[in-house]
Amino acid sequence: MGTDKGTKTIDFNNINGNKPILIRRCTLEDLEGVIEINEKELPEDYPYFFYKSILDNFNESFLIAVDSNNIVVGYIMWRVEKIPAIDSLKISNKGHLVSIAVVKGFRRLGIAKALLTQSMQEIKKRLIDEFVLEVRVSNYTAINLYKKFNFSTQNIKYKYYRDGENAYFMVCKVK
Ligand code: ACO
Ligand code: ZN
């Protein structure tokens, strides 16, 4: 653990041979790099204010991986959704994985696993009941990753994506 621009950091050394990768909180200056990765690696794009609102409201679980030149090579962002229960006055909190991506040259090094592990610990502090996410049914890579973190498919959201592809709605109960 260290301090970087007042944020919590984790040293994540030598996962890429001799190139150190650092996992830390996203800052305003990093947003451009995050958006660039999203546009390159995922078909779902969001407007700038959407990233900014996640940064403002859920900064502790908006994490990035940076290389030794402080270039963003991966990110993860979550938000908390408060869902009223149908049969009581209780509110259930869900940690919703909004988006995760790692640039191609840095894949299969454990960066996504590190981003997920750290951010799930952070979002859990918001007293959520479960972690939830949607993933394209064709995205075996991501589905494999989520299964490793004990997510399981709760249902299918038909034609969830703009191009008509279905999504698995995956859930992981908080213990
Ligand atoms: N084939 C099969 N399984 C894979 C692959 C692959 N090519 N790559 C990763 N995995 C699975 C494996 O289970 C792997 O564990 P292992 O290495 O012990 O076998 C596990 O994922 C973790 O691997 P990491 O190295 O931590 O993953 P990486 O840093 O490469 O990032 C990611 C994975 C984020 C899915 C990356 O491939 C990516 O950016 N893809 C494009 C963007 C994307 O699809 N994001 C998810 C969309 S859904 C959403 O955001 C809610
Ligand atoms: Zn979603």
mmCIF file with all atom_site columns, C-alpha atoms and ligand atoms in Angstrom:
data_model
loop_
_atom_site.group_PDB
_atom_site.id
_atom_site.type_symbol
_atom_site.label_atom_id
_atom_site.label_alt_id
_atom_site.label_comp_id
_atom_site.label_asym_id
_atom_site.label_entity_id
_atom_site.label_seq_id
_atom_site.pdbx_PDB_ins_code
_atom_site.Cartn_x
_atom_site.Cartn_y
_atom_site.Cartn_z
_atom_site.occupancy
_atom_site.B_iso_or_equiv
_atom_site.pdbx_formal_charge
_atom_site.auth_seq_id
_atom_site.auth_comp_id
_atom_site.auth_asym_id
_atom_site.auth_atom_id
_atom_site.pdbx_PDB_model_num
ATOM   1   C  CA  . MET A 1 1   ? 0.000   0.000   0.000   1.00 0.00 ? 1   MET A CA  1
ATOM   2   C  CA  . GLY A 1 2   ? 1.200   3.526   -0.699  1.00 0.00 ? 2   GLY A CA  1
ATOM   3   C  CA  . THR A 1 3   ? -0.100  6.965   -1.470  1.00 0.00 ? 3   THR A CA  1
ATOM   4   C  CA  . ASP A 1 4   ? -0.541  8.369   -4.936  1.00 0.00 ? 4   ASP A CA  1
ATOM   5   C  CA  . LYS A 1 5   ? -2.229  11.749  -5.308  1.00 0.00 ? 5   LYS A CA  1
ATOM   6   C  CA  . GLY A 1 6   ? -3.920  11.056  -2.005  1.00 0.00 ? 6   GLY A CA  1
ATOM   7   C  CA  . THR A 1 7   ? -5.404  7.800   -3.182  1.00 0.00 ? 7   THR A CA  1
ATOM   8   C  CA  . LYS A 1 8   ? -4.836  4.267   -1.983  1.00 0.00 ? 8   LYS A CA  1
ATOM   9   C  CA  . THR A 1 9   ? -2.483  2.250   -4.139  1.00 0.00 ? 9   THR A CA  1
ATOM   10  C  CA  . ILE A 1 10  ? -1.389  -1.348  -4.331  1.00 0.00 ? 10  ILE A CA  1
ATOM   11  C  CA  . ASP A 1 11  ? 1.949   -2.321  -5.747  1.00 0.00 ? 11  ASP A CA  1
ATOM   12  C  CA  . PHE A 1 12  ? 1.450   -5.002  -8.303  1.00 0.00 ? 12  PHE A CA  1
ATOM   13  C  CA  . ASN A 1 13  ? 4.985   -5.672  -9.369  1.00 0.00 ? 13  ASN A CA  1
ATOM   14  C  CA  . ASN A 1 14  ? 6.473   -8.027  -11.892 1.00 0.00 ? 14  ASN A CA  1
ATOM   15  C  CA  . ILE A 1 15  ? 3.292   -9.537  -13.244 1.00 0.00 ? 15  ILE A CA  1
ATOM   16  C  CA  . ASN A 1 16  ? 4.512   -8.481  -16.671 1.00 0.00 ? 16  ASN A CA  1
ATOM   17  C  CA  . GLY A 1 17  ? 8.083   -9.727  -16.570 1.00 0.00 ? 17  GLY A CA  1
ATOM   18  C  CA  . ASN A 1 18  ? 10.045  -6.716  -15.394 1.00 0.00 ? 18  ASN A CA  1
ATOM   19  C  CA  . LYS A 1 19  ? 7.392   -4.094  -16.150 1.00 0.00 ? 19  LYS A CA  1
ATOM   20  C  CA  . PRO A 1 20  ? 5.659   -3.044  -12.930 1.00 0.00 ? 20  PRO A CA  1
ATOM   21  C  CA  . ILE A 1 21  ? 1.913   -2.544  -13.029 1.00 0.00 ? 21  ILE A CA  1
ATOM   22  C  CA  . LEU A 1 22  ? 0.182   -0.517  -10.373 1.00 0.00 ? 22  LEU A CA  1
ATOM   23  C  CA  . ILE A 1 23  ? -3.470  -0.788  -9.384  1.00 0.00 ? 23  ILE A CA  1
ATOM   24  C  CA  . ARG A 1 24  ? -4.847  2.458   -7.987  1.00 0.00 ? 24  ARG A CA  1
ATOM   25  C  CA  . ARG A 1 25  ? -7.921  4.632   -7.863  1.00 0.00 ? 25  ARG A CA  1
ATOM   26  C  CA  . CYS A 1 26  ? -8.892  6.520   -11.002 1.00 0.00 ? 26  CYS A CA  1
ATOM   27  C  CA  . THR A 1 27  ? -8.490  10.311  -10.908 1.00 0.00 ? 27  THR A CA  1
ATOM   28  C  CA  . LEU A 1 28  ? -9.918  13.009  -13.166 1.00 0.00 ? 28  LEU A CA  1
ATOM   29  C  CA  . GLU A 1 29  ? -6.648  13.082  -15.141 1.00 0.00 ? 29  GLU A CA  1
ATOM   30  C  CA  . ASP A 1 30  ? -6.951  9.349   -15.855 1.00 0.00 ? 30  ASP A CA  1
ATOM   31  C  CA  . LEU A 1 31  ? -10.475 9.522   -17.332 1.00 0.00 ? 31  LEU A CA  1
ATOM   32  C  CA  . GLU A 1 32  ? -9.275  10.186  -20.869 1.00 0.00 ? 32  GLU A CA  1
ATOM   33  C  CA  . GLY A 1 33  ? -7.156  7.008   -20.773 1.00 0.00 ? 33  GLY A CA  1
ATOM   34  C  CA  . VAL A 1 34  ? -10.073 4.989   -19.399 1.00 0.00 ? 34  VAL A CA  1
ATOM   35  C  CA  . ILE A 1 35  ? -12.429 6.236   -22.122 1.00 0.00 ? 35  ILE A CA  1
ATOM   36  C  CA  . GLU A 1 36  ? -9.833  5.444   -24.800 1.00 0.00 ? 36  GLU A CA  1
ATOM   37  C  CA  . ILE A 1 37  ? -9.606  1.822   -23.605 1.00 0.00 ? 37  ILE A CA  1
ATOM   38  C  CA  . ASN A 1 38  ? -13.372 1.500   -23.427 1.00 0.00 ? 38  ASN A CA  1
ATOM   39  C  CA  . GLU A 1 39  ? -13.761 2.762   -26.989 1.00 0.00 ? 39  GLU A CA  1
ATOM   40  C  CA  . LYS A 1 40  ? -11.061 0.426   -28.277 1.00 0.00 ? 40  LYS A CA  1
ATOM   41  C  CA  . GLU A 1 41  ? -11.980 -2.727  -26.369 1.00 0.00 ? 41  GLU A CA  1
ATOM   42  C  CA  . LEU A 1 42  ? -15.779 -2.655  -25.948 1.00 0.00 ? 42  LEU A CA  1
ATOM   43  C  CA  . PRO A 1 43  ? -18.707 -1.824  -28.248 1.00 0.00 ? 43  PRO A CA  1
ATOM   44  C  CA  . GLU A 1 44  ? -20.606 -0.109  -25.400 1.00 0.00 ? 44  GLU A CA  1
ATOM   45  C  CA  . ASP A 1 45  ? -19.553 3.526   -25.181 1.00 0.00 ? 45  ASP A CA  1
ATOM   46  C  CA  . TYR A 1 46  ? -20.692 5.998   -22.556 1.00 0.00 ? 46  TYR A CA  1
ATOM   47  C  CA  . PRO A 1 47  ? -20.773 9.794   -22.551 1.00 0.00 ? 47  PRO A CA  1
ATOM   48  C  CA  . TYR A 1 48  ? -18.106 11.635  -20.547 1.00 0.00 ? 48  TYR A CA  1
ATOM   49  C  CA  . PHE A 1 49  ? -20.547 12.711  -17.811 1.00 0.00 ? 49  PHE A CA  1
ATOM   50  C  CA  . PHE A 1 50  ? -21.346 9.062   -17.127 1.00 0.00 ? 50  PHE A CA  1
ATOM   51  C  CA  . TYR A 1 51  ? -17.689 8.266   -16.304 1.00 0.00 ? 51  TYR A CA  1
ATOM   52  C  CA  . LYS A 1 52  ? -17.469 11.499  -14.337 1.00 0.00 ? 52  LYS A CA  1
ATOM   53  C  CA  . SER A 1 53  ? -20.518 10.621  -12.235 1.00 0.00 ? 53  SER A CA  1
ATOM   54  C  CA  . ILE A 1 54  ? -19.057 7.176   -11.428 1.00 0.00 ? 54  ILE A CA  1
ATOM   55  C  CA  . LEU A 1 55  ? -15.813 8.894   -10.487 1.00 0.00 ? 55  LEU A CA  1
ATOM   56  C  CA  . ASP A 1 56  ? -17.633 11.388  -8.263  1.00 0.00 ? 56  ASP A CA  1
ATOM   57  C  CA  . ASN A 1 57  ? -19.949 8.886   -6.585  1.00 0.00 ? 57  ASN A CA  1
ATOM   58  C  CA  . PHE A 1 58  ? -18.076 5.577   -6.524  1.00 0.00 ? 58  PHE A CA  1
ATOM   59  C  CA  . ASN A 1 59  ? -14.427 6.556   -6.620  1.00 0.00 ? 59  ASN A CA  1
ATOM   60  C  CA  . GLU A 1 60  ? -13.224 3.936   -4.136  1.00 0.00 ? 60  GLU A CA  1
ATOM   61  C  CA  . SER A 1 61  ? -14.162 1.108   -6.511  1.00 0.00 ? 61  SER A CA  1
ATOM   62  C  CA  . PHE A 1 62  ? -13.248 2.884   -9.772  1.00 0.00 ? 62  PHE A CA  1
ATOM   63  C  CA  . LEU A 1 63  ? -9.784  1.371   -10.174 1.00 0.00 ? 63  LEU A CA  1
ATOM   64  C  CA  . ILE A 1 64  ? -7.239  1.488   -12.953 1.00 0.00 ? 64  ILE A CA  1
ATOM   65  C  CA  . ALA A 1 65  ? -4.077  -0.441  -13.811 1.00 0.00 ? 65  ALA A CA  1
ATOM   66  C  CA  . VAL A 1 66  ? -1.201  1.764   -14.967 1.00 0.00 ? 66  VAL A CA  1
ATOM   67  C  CA  . ASP A 1 67  ? 2.157   0.813   -16.457 1.00 0.00 ? 67  ASP A CA  1
ATOM   68  C  CA  . SER A 1 68  ? 5.531   2.258   -15.434 1.00 0.00 ? 68  SER A CA  1
ATOM   69  C  CA  . ASN A 1 69  ? 4.843   5.360   -17.593 1.00 0.00 ? 69  ASN A CA  1
ATOM   70  C  CA  . ASN A 1 70  ? 1.527   5.946   -15.825 1.00 0.00 ? 70  ASN A CA  1
ATOM   71  C  CA  . ILE A 1 71  ? -0.388  4.919   -18.963 1.00 0.00 ? 71  ILE A CA  1
ATOM   72  C  CA  . VAL A 1 72  ? -3.784  3.387   -18.214 1.00 0.00 ? 72  VAL A CA  1
ATOM   73  C  CA  . VAL A 1 73  ? -3.845  -0.277  -19.369 1.00 0.00 ? 73  VAL A CA  1
ATOM   74  C  CA  . GLY A 1 74  ? -7.014  -1.422  -17.617 1.00 0.00 ? 74  GLY A CA  1
ATOM   75  C  CA  . TYR A 1 75  ? -9.979  -0.204  -15.575 1.00 0.00 ? 75  TYR A CA  1
ATOM   76  C  CA  . ILE A 1 76  ? -12.985 -1.352  -13.610 1.00 0.00 ? 76  ILE A CA  1
ATOM   77  C  CA  . MET A 1 77  ? -16.005 0.657   -12.510 1.00 0.00 ? 77  MET A CA  1
ATOM   78  C  CA  . TRP A 1 78  ? -18.985 -0.133  -10.306 1.00 0.00 ? 78  TRP A CA  1
ATOM   79  C  CA  . ARG A 1 79  ? -22.062 1.630   -9.048  1.00 0.00 ? 79  ARG A CA  1
ATOM   80  C  CA  . VAL A 1 80  ? -24.452 0.846   -6.228  1.00 0.00 ? 80  VAL A CA  1
ATOM   81  C  CA  . GLU A 1 81  ? -28.127 0.482   -7.043  1.00 0.00 ? 81  GLU A CA  1
ATOM   82  C  CA  . LYS A 1 82  ? -30.734 0.718   -4.305  1.00 0.00 ? 82  LYS A CA  1
ATOM   83  C  CA  . ILE A 1 83  ? -33.660 -1.545  -5.124  1.00 0.00 ? 83  ILE A CA  1
ATOM   84  C  CA  . PRO A 1 84  ? -36.771 -1.451  -2.893  1.00 0.00 ? 84  PRO A CA  1
ATOM   85  C  CA  . ALA A 1 85  ? -37.954 -4.919  -1.901  1.00 0.00 ? 85  ALA A CA  1
ATOM   86  C  CA  . ILE A 1 86  ? -41.493 -5.759  -3.131  1.00 0.00 ? 86  ILE A CA  1
ATOM   87  C  CA  . ASP A 1 87  ? -42.705 -7.227  0.160   1.00 0.00 ? 87  ASP A CA  1
ATOM   88  C  CA  . SER A 1 88  ? -41.170 -4.920  2.776   1.00 0.00 ? 88  SER A CA  1
ATOM   89  C  CA  . LEU A 1 89  ? -39.799 -1.464  3.402   1.00 0.00 ? 89  LEU A CA  1
ATOM   90  C  CA  . LYS A 1 90  ? -36.304 -2.802  3.062   1.00 0.00 ? 90  LYS A CA  1
ATOM   91  C  CA  . ILE A 1 91  ? -33.932 -1.455  0.465   1.00 0.00 ? 91  ILE A CA  1
ATOM   92  C  CA  . SER A 1 92  ? -31.556 -3.910  -1.141  1.00 0.00 ? 92  SER A CA  1
ATOM   93  C  CA  . ASN A 1 93  ? -28.181 -2.645  -2.342  1.00 0.00 ? 93  ASN A CA  1
ATOM   94  C  CA  . LYS A 1 94  ? -26.608 -4.172  -5.395  1.00 0.00 ? 94  LYS A CA  1
ATOM   95  C  CA  . GLY A 1 95  ? -23.042 -3.598  -6.496  1.00 0.00 ? 95  GLY A CA  1
ATOM   96  C  CA  . HIS A 1 96  ? -23.359 -3.369  -10.274 1.00 0.00 ? 96  HIS A CA  1
ATOM   97  C  CA  . LEU A 1 97  ? -20.219 -3.987  -12.334 1.00 0.00 ? 97  LEU A CA  1
ATOM   98  C  CA  . VAL A 1 98  ? -20.584 -1.286  -14.986 1.00 0.00 ? 98  VAL A CA  1
ATOM   99  C  CA  . SER A 1 99  ? -17.496 -2.066  -17.058 1.00 0.00 ? 99  SER A CA  1
ATOM   100 C  CA  . ILE A 1 100 ? -14.088 -3.746  -17.018 1.00 0.00 ? 100 ILE A CA  1
ATOM   101 C  CA  . ALA A 1 101 ? -11.457 -3.868  -19.765 1.00 0.00 ? 101 ALA A CA  1
ATOM   102 C  CA  . VAL A 1 102 ? -7.727  -4.492  -20.155 1.00 0.00 ? 102 VAL A CA  1
ATOM   103 C  CA  . VAL A 1 103 ? -5.822  -3.419  -23.301 1.00 0.00 ? 103 VAL A CA  1
ATOM   104 C  CA  . LYS A 1 104 ? -4.836  -6.271  -25.605 1.00 0.00 ? 104 LYS A CA  1
ATOM   105 C  CA  . GLY A 1 105 ? -1.059  -6.153  -25.010 1.00 0.00 ? 105 GLY A CA  1
ATOM   106 C  CA  . PHE A 1 106 ? -1.592  -6.555  -21.259 1.00 0.00 ? 106 PHE A CA  1
ATOM   107 C  CA  . ARG A 1 107 ? -4.103  -9.385  -21.162 1.00 0.00 ? 107 ARG A CA  1
ATOM   108 C  CA  . ARG A 1 108 ? -3.728  -12.755 -19.465 1.00 0.00 ? 108 ARG A CA  1
ATOM   109 C  CA  . LEU A 1 109 ? -1.384  -11.317 -16.846 1.00 0.00 ? 109 LEU A CA  1
ATOM   110 C  CA  . GLY A 1 110 ? -3.875  -11.313 -13.995 1.00 0.00 ? 110 GLY A CA  1
ATOM   111 C  CA  . ILE A 1 111 ? -4.735  -7.609  -14.255 1.00 0.00 ? 111 ILE A CA  1
ATOM   112 C  CA  . ALA A 1 112 ? -8.513  -8.192  -14.471 1.00 0.00 ? 112 ALA A CA  1
ATOM   113 C  CA  . LYS A 1 113 ? -8.319  -10.556 -11.504 1.00 0.00 ? 113 LYS A CA  1
ATOM   114 C  CA  . ALA A 1 114 ? -6.440  -7.928  -9.492  1.00 0.00 ? 114 ALA A CA  1
ATOM   115 C  CA  . LEU A 1 115 ? -8.923  -5.186  -10.488 1.00 0.00 ? 115 LEU A CA  1
ATOM   116 C  CA  . LEU A 1 116 ? -11.889 -7.374  -9.537  1.00 0.00 ? 116 LEU A CA  1
ATOM   117 C  CA  . THR A 1 117 ? -10.419 -8.585  -6.241  1.00 0.00 ? 117 THR A CA  1
ATOM   118 C  CA  . GLN A 1 118 ? -9.572  -5.100  -5.031  1.00 0.00 ? 118 GLN A CA  1
ATOM   119 C  CA  . SER A 1 119 ? -12.725 -3.323  -6.270  1.00 0.00 ? 119 SER A CA  1
ATOM   120 C  CA  . MET A 1 120 ? -15.071 -5.994  -4.867  1.00 0.00 ? 120 MET A CA  1
ATOM   121 C  CA  . GLN A 1 121 ? -13.526 -5.472  -1.434  1.00 0.00 ? 121 GLN A CA  1
ATOM   122 C  CA  . GLU A 1 122 ? -14.147 -1.743  -1.776  1.00 0.00 ? 122 GLU A CA  1
ATOM   123 C  CA  . ILE A 1 123 ? -17.725 -1.860  -3.086  1.00 0.00 ? 123 ILE A CA  1
ATOM   124 C  CA  . LYS A 1 124 ? -18.593 -4.407  -0.366  1.00 0.00 ? 124 LYS A CA  1
ATOM   125 C  CA  . LYS A 1 125 ? -18.073 -1.670  2.228   1.00 0.00 ? 125 LYS A CA  1
ATOM   126 C  CA  . ARG A 1 126 ? -21.272 -0.062  0.897   1.00 0.00 ? 126 ARG A CA  1
ATOM   127 C  CA  . LEU A 1 127 ? -23.162 -2.954  2.535   1.00 0.00 ? 127 LEU A CA  1
ATOM   128 C  CA  . ILE A 1 128 ? -24.389 -4.512  -0.678  1.00 0.00 ? 128 ILE A CA  1
ATOM   129 C  CA  . ASP A 1 129 ? -26.299 -7.801  -0.722  1.00 0.00 ? 129 ASP A CA  1
ATOM   130 C  CA  . GLU A 1 130 ? -24.946 -8.985  -4.046  1.00 0.00 ? 130 GLU A CA  1
ATOM   131 C  CA  . PHE A 1 131 ? -22.644 -8.193  -6.930  1.00 0.00 ? 131 PHE A CA  1
ATOM   132 C  CA  . VAL A 1 132 ? -24.391 -8.167  -10.325 1.00 0.00 ? 132 VAL A CA  1
ATOM   133 C  CA  . LEU A 1 133 ? -23.367 -7.713  -13.961 1.00 0.00 ? 133 LEU A CA  1
ATOM   134 C  CA  . GLU A 1 134 ? -24.431 -8.272  -17.558 1.00 0.00 ? 134 GLU A CA  1
ATOM   135 C  CA  . VAL A 1 135 ? -22.144 -9.931  -20.074 1.00 0.00 ? 135 VAL A CA  1
ATOM   136 C  CA  . ARG A 1 136 ? -22.578 -10.836 -23.751 1.00 0.00 ? 136 ARG A CA  1
ATOM   137 C  CA  . VAL A 1 137 ? -23.428 -14.532 -24.107 1.00 0.00 ? 137 VAL A CA  1
ATOM   138 C  CA  . SER A 1 138 ? -20.552 -14.817 -26.630 1.00 0.00 ? 138 SER A CA  1
ATOM   139 C  CA  . ASN A 1 139 ? -17.931 -13.310 -24.290 1.00 0.00 ? 139 ASN A CA  1
ATOM   140 C  CA  . TYR A 1 140 ? -16.369 -16.553 -23.049 1.00 0.00 ? 140 TYR A CA  1
ATOM   141 C  CA  . THR A 1 141 ? -13.292 -14.795 -21.748 1.00 0.00 ? 141 THR A CA  1
ATOM   142 C  CA  . ALA A 1 142 ? -15.233 -12.523 -19.413 1.00 0.00 ? 142 ALA A CA  1
ATOM   143 C  CA  . ILE A 1 143 ? -17.714 -15.263 -18.441 1.00 0.00 ? 143 ILE A CA  1
ATOM   144 C  CA  . ASN A 1 144 ? -14.744 -17.484 -17.431 1.00 0.00 ? 144 ASN A CA  1
ATOM   145 C  CA  . LEU A 1 145 ? -13.347 -14.648 -15.376 1.00 0.00 ? 145 LEU A CA  1
ATOM   146 C  CA  . TYR A 1 146 ? -16.640 -14.015 -13.547 1.00 0.00 ? 146 TYR A CA  1
ATOM   147 C  CA  . LYS A 1 147 ? -17.109 -17.732 -12.809 1.00 0.00 ? 147 LYS A CA  1
ATOM   148 C  CA  . LYS A 1 148 ? -13.707 -17.665 -11.092 1.00 0.00 ? 148 LYS A CA  1
ATOM   149 C  CA  . PHE A 1 149 ? -15.178 -15.007 -8.790  1.00 0.00 ? 149 PHE A CA  1
ATOM   150 C  CA  . ASN A 1 150 ? -18.224 -17.175 -8.002  1.00 0.00 ? 150 ASN A CA  1
ATOM   151 C  CA  . PHE A 1 151 ? -20.676 -15.341 -10.242 1.00 0.00 ? 151 PHE A CA  1
ATOM   152 C  CA  . SER A 1 152 ? -23.432 -17.523 -11.662 1.00 0.00 ? 152 SER A CA  1
ATOM   153 C  CA  . THR A 1 153 ? -26.046 -16.811 -14.308 1.00 0.00 ? 153 THR A CA  1
ATOM   154 C  CA  . GLN A 1 154 ? -29.387 -15.829 -12.790 1.00 0.00 ? 154 GLN A CA  1
ATOM   155 C  CA  . ASN A 1 155 ? -31.222 -15.201 -16.060 1.00 0.00 ? 155 ASN A CA  1
ATOM   156 C  CA  . ILE A 1 156 ? -30.840 -14.105 -19.654 1.00 0.00 ? 156 ILE A CA  1
ATOM   157 C  CA  . LYS A 1 157 ? -31.680 -10.551 -20.703 1.00 0.00 ? 157 LYS A CA  1
ATOM   158 C  CA  . TYR A 1 158 ? -32.894 -10.947 -24.251 1.00 0.00 ? 158 TYR A CA  1
ATOM   159 C  CA  . LYS A 1 159 ? -31.631 -8.469  -26.852 1.00 0.00 ? 159 LYS A CA  1
ATOM   160 C  CA  . TYR A 1 160 ? -29.946 -6.512  -24.084 1.00 0.00 ? 160 TYR A CA  1
ATOM   161 C  CA  . TYR A 1 161 ? -27.350 -5.010  -26.418 1.00 0.00 ? 161 TYR A CA  1
ATOM   162 C  CA  . ARG A 1 162 ? -28.012 -2.526  -29.200 1.00 0.00 ? 162 ARG A CA  1
ATOM   163 C  CA  . ASP A 1 163 ? -26.898 -5.050  -31.842 1.00 0.00 ? 163 ASP A CA  1
ATOM   164 C  CA  . GLY A 1 164 ? -29.474 -7.541  -30.540 1.00 0.00 ? 164 GLY A CA  1
ATOM   165 C  CA  . GLU A 1 165 ? -27.154 -9.878  -28.631 1.00 0.00 ? 165 GLU A CA  1
ATOM   166 C  CA  . ASN A 1 166 ? -28.442 -11.439 -25.388 1.00 0.00 ? 166 ASN A CA  1
ATOM   167 C  CA  . ALA A 1 167 ? -26.806 -10.865 -22.012 1.00 0.00 ? 167 ALA A CA  1
ATOM   168 C  CA  . TYR A 1 168 ? -26.318 -13.229 -19.096 1.00 0.00 ? 168 TYR A CA  1
ATOM   169 C  CA  . PHE A 1 169 ? -27.340 -11.522 -15.873 1.00 0.00 ? 169 PHE A CA  1
ATOM   170 C  CA  . MET A 1 170 ? -24.775 -12.875 -13.426 1.00 0.00 ? 170 MET A CA  1
ATOM   171 C  CA  . VAL A 1 171 ? -24.945 -12.601 -9.655  1.00 0.00 ? 171 VAL A CA  1
ATOM   172 C  CA  . CYS A 1 172 ? -22.567 -13.249 -6.788  1.00 0.00 ? 172 CYS A CA  1
ATOM   173 C  CA  . LYS A 1 173 ? -24.051 -13.137 -3.267  1.00 0.00 ? 173 LYS A CA  1
ATOM   174 C  CA  . VAL A 1 174 ? -22.035 -11.287 -0.670  1.00 0.00 ? 174 VAL A CA  1
ATOM   175 C  CA  . LYS A 1 175 ? -21.050 -13.596 2.167   1.00 0.00 ? 175 LYS A CA  1
HETATM 176 N  N1  . ACO B 2 .   ? -9.770  -17.370 -22.722 1.00 0.00 ? 1   ACO B N1  1
HETATM 177 C  C1  . ACO B 2 .   ? -10.423 -17.942 -21.697 1.00 0.00 ? 1   ACO B C1  1
HETATM 178 N  N2  . ACO B 2 .   ? -10.445 -17.426 -20.444 1.00 0.00 ? 1   ACO B N2  1
HETATM 179 C  C2  . ACO B 2 .   ? -9.793  -16.281 -20.238 1.00 0.00 ? 1   ACO B C2  1
HETATM 180 C  C3  . ACO B 2 .   ? -9.084  -15.609 -21.249 1.00 0.00 ? 1   ACO B C3  1
HETATM 181 C  C4  . ACO B 2 .   ? -9.082  -16.199 -22.544 1.00 0.00 ? 1   ACO B C4  1
HETATM 182 N  N3  . ACO B 2 .   ? -8.447  -15.634 -23.578 1.00 0.00 ? 1   ACO B N3  1
HETATM 183 N  N4  . ACO B 2 .   ? -8.544  -14.483 -20.751 1.00 0.00 ? 1   ACO B N4  1
HETATM 184 C  C5  . ACO B 2 .   ? -8.902  -14.454 -19.441 1.00 0.00 ? 1   ACO B C5  1
HETATM 185 N  N5  . ACO B 2 .   ? -9.641  -15.531 -19.130 1.00 0.00 ? 1   ACO B N5  1
HETATM 186 C  C6  . ACO B 2 .   ? -10.238 -15.855 -17.838 1.00 0.00 ? 1   ACO B C6  1
HETATM 187 C  C7  . ACO B 2 .   ? -9.467  -16.980 -17.207 1.00 0.00 ? 1   ACO B C7  1
HETATM 188 O  O1  . ACO B 2 .   ? -10.358 -17.648 -16.353 1.00 0.00 ? 1   ACO B O1  1
HETATM 189 C  C8  . ACO B 2 .   ? -8.429  -16.203 -16.436 1.00 0.00 ? 1   ACO B C8  1
HETATM 190 O  O2  . ACO B 2 .   ? -7.875  -16.907 -15.374 1.00 0.00 ? 1   ACO B O2  1
HETATM 191 P  P1  . ACO B 2 .   ? -6.508  -17.775 -15.627 1.00 0.00 ? 1   ACO B P1  1
HETATM 192 O  O3  . ACO B 2 .   ? -5.525  -16.870 -16.315 1.00 0.00 ? 1   ACO B O3  1
HETATM 193 O  O4  . ACO B 2 .   ? -6.115  -18.171 -14.243 1.00 0.00 ? 1   ACO B O4  1
HETATM 194 O  O5  . ACO B 2 .   ? -6.920  -18.911 -16.504 1.00 0.00 ? 1   ACO B O5  1
HETATM 195 C  C9  . ACO B 2 .   ? -9.249  -15.079 -15.890 1.00 0.00 ? 1   ACO B C9  1
HETATM 196 O  O6  . ACO B 2 .   ? -10.119 -14.740 -16.972 1.00 0.00 ? 1   ACO B O6  1
HETATM 197 C  C10 . ACO B 2 .   ? -8.466  -13.853 -15.433 1.00 0.00 ? 1   ACO B C10 1
HETATM 198 O  O7  . ACO B 2 .   ? -7.522  -13.469 -16.399 1.00 0.00 ? 1   ACO B O7  1
HETATM 199 P  P2  . ACO B 2 .   ? -6.829  -12.052 -16.324 1.00 0.00 ? 1   ACO B P2  1
HETATM 200 O  O8  . ACO B 2 .   ? -5.454  -12.187 -16.863 1.00 0.00 ? 1   ACO B O8  1
HETATM 201 O  O9  . ACO B 2 .   ? -6.965  -11.466 -14.963 1.00 0.00 ? 1   ACO B O9  1
HETATM 202 O  O10 . ACO B 2 .   ? -7.752  -11.260 -17.351 1.00 0.00 ? 1   ACO B O10 1
HETATM 203 P  P3  . ACO B 2 .   ? -7.300  -10.053 -18.309 1.00 0.00 ? 1   ACO B P3  1
HETATM 204 O  O11 . ACO B 2 .   ? -6.481  -9.069  -17.547 1.00 0.00 ? 1   ACO B O11 1
HETATM 205 O  O12 . ACO B 2 .   ? -6.723  -10.600 -19.532 1.00 0.00 ? 1   ACO B O12 1
HETATM 206 O  O13 . ACO B 2 .   ? -8.699  -9.355  -18.643 1.00 0.00 ? 1   ACO B O13 1
HETATM 207 C  C11 . ACO B 2 .   ? -10.836 -9.168  -19.688 1.00 0.00 ? 1   ACO B C11 1
HETATM 208 C  C12 . ACO B 2 .   ? -9.887  -10.091 -18.911 1.00 0.00 ? 1   ACO B C12 1
HETATM 209 C  C13 . ACO B 2 .   ? -11.101 -7.910  -18.888 1.00 0.00 ? 1   ACO B C13 1
HETATM 210 C  C14 . ACO B 2 .   ? -12.176 -9.896  -19.893 1.00 0.00 ? 1   ACO B C14 1
HETATM 211 C  C15 . ACO B 2 .   ? -10.165 -8.828  -21.048 1.00 0.00 ? 1   ACO B C15 1
HETATM 212 O  O14 . ACO B 2 .   ? -10.116 -9.973  -21.838 1.00 0.00 ? 1   ACO B O14 1
HETATM 213 C  C16 . ACO B 2 .   ? -10.850 -7.709  -21.823 1.00 0.00 ? 1   ACO B C16 1
HETATM 214 O  O15 . ACO B 2 .   ? -10.567 -6.531  -21.620 1.00 0.00 ? 1   ACO B O15 1
HETATM 215 N  N6  . ACO B 2 .   ? -11.776 -8.079  -22.754 1.00 0.00 ? 1   ACO B N6  1
HETATM 216 C  C17 . ACO B 2 .   ? -12.476 -7.078  -23.572 1.00 0.00 ? 1   ACO B C17 1
HETATM 217 C  C18 . ACO B 2 .   ? -13.436 -6.257  -22.746 1.00 0.00 ? 1   ACO B C18 1
HETATM 218 C  C19 . ACO B 2 .   ? -14.504 -7.127  -22.102 1.00 0.00 ? 1   ACO B C19 1
HETATM 219 O  O16 . ACO B 2 .   ? -15.002 -8.059  -22.691 1.00 0.00 ? 1   ACO B O16 1
HETATM 220 N  N7  . ACO B 2 .   ? -14.885 -6.776  -20.836 1.00 0.00 ? 1   ACO B N7  1
HETATM 221 C  C20 . ACO B 2 .   ? -15.955 -7.430  -20.102 1.00 0.00 ? 1   ACO B C20 1
HETATM 222 C  C21 . ACO B 2 .   ? -17.280 -6.959  -20.602 1.00 0.00 ? 1   ACO B C21 1
HETATM 223 S  S1  . ACO B 2 .   ? -18.623 -7.350  -19.473 1.00 0.00 ? 1   ACO B S1  1
HETATM 224 C  C22 . ACO B 2 .   ? -18.618 -6.054  -18.321 1.00 0.00 ? 1   ACO B C22 1
HETATM 225 O  O17 . ACO B 2 .   ? -17.796 -5.166  -18.415 1.00 0.00 ? 1   ACO B O17 1
HETATM 226 C  C23 . ACO B 2 .   ? -19.611 -6.116  -17.172 1.00 0.00 ? 1   ACO B C23 1
HETATM 227 ZN ZN  . ZN  B 3 .   ? -24.972 -3.461  -16.343 1.00 0.00 ? 2   ZN  B ZN  1
#
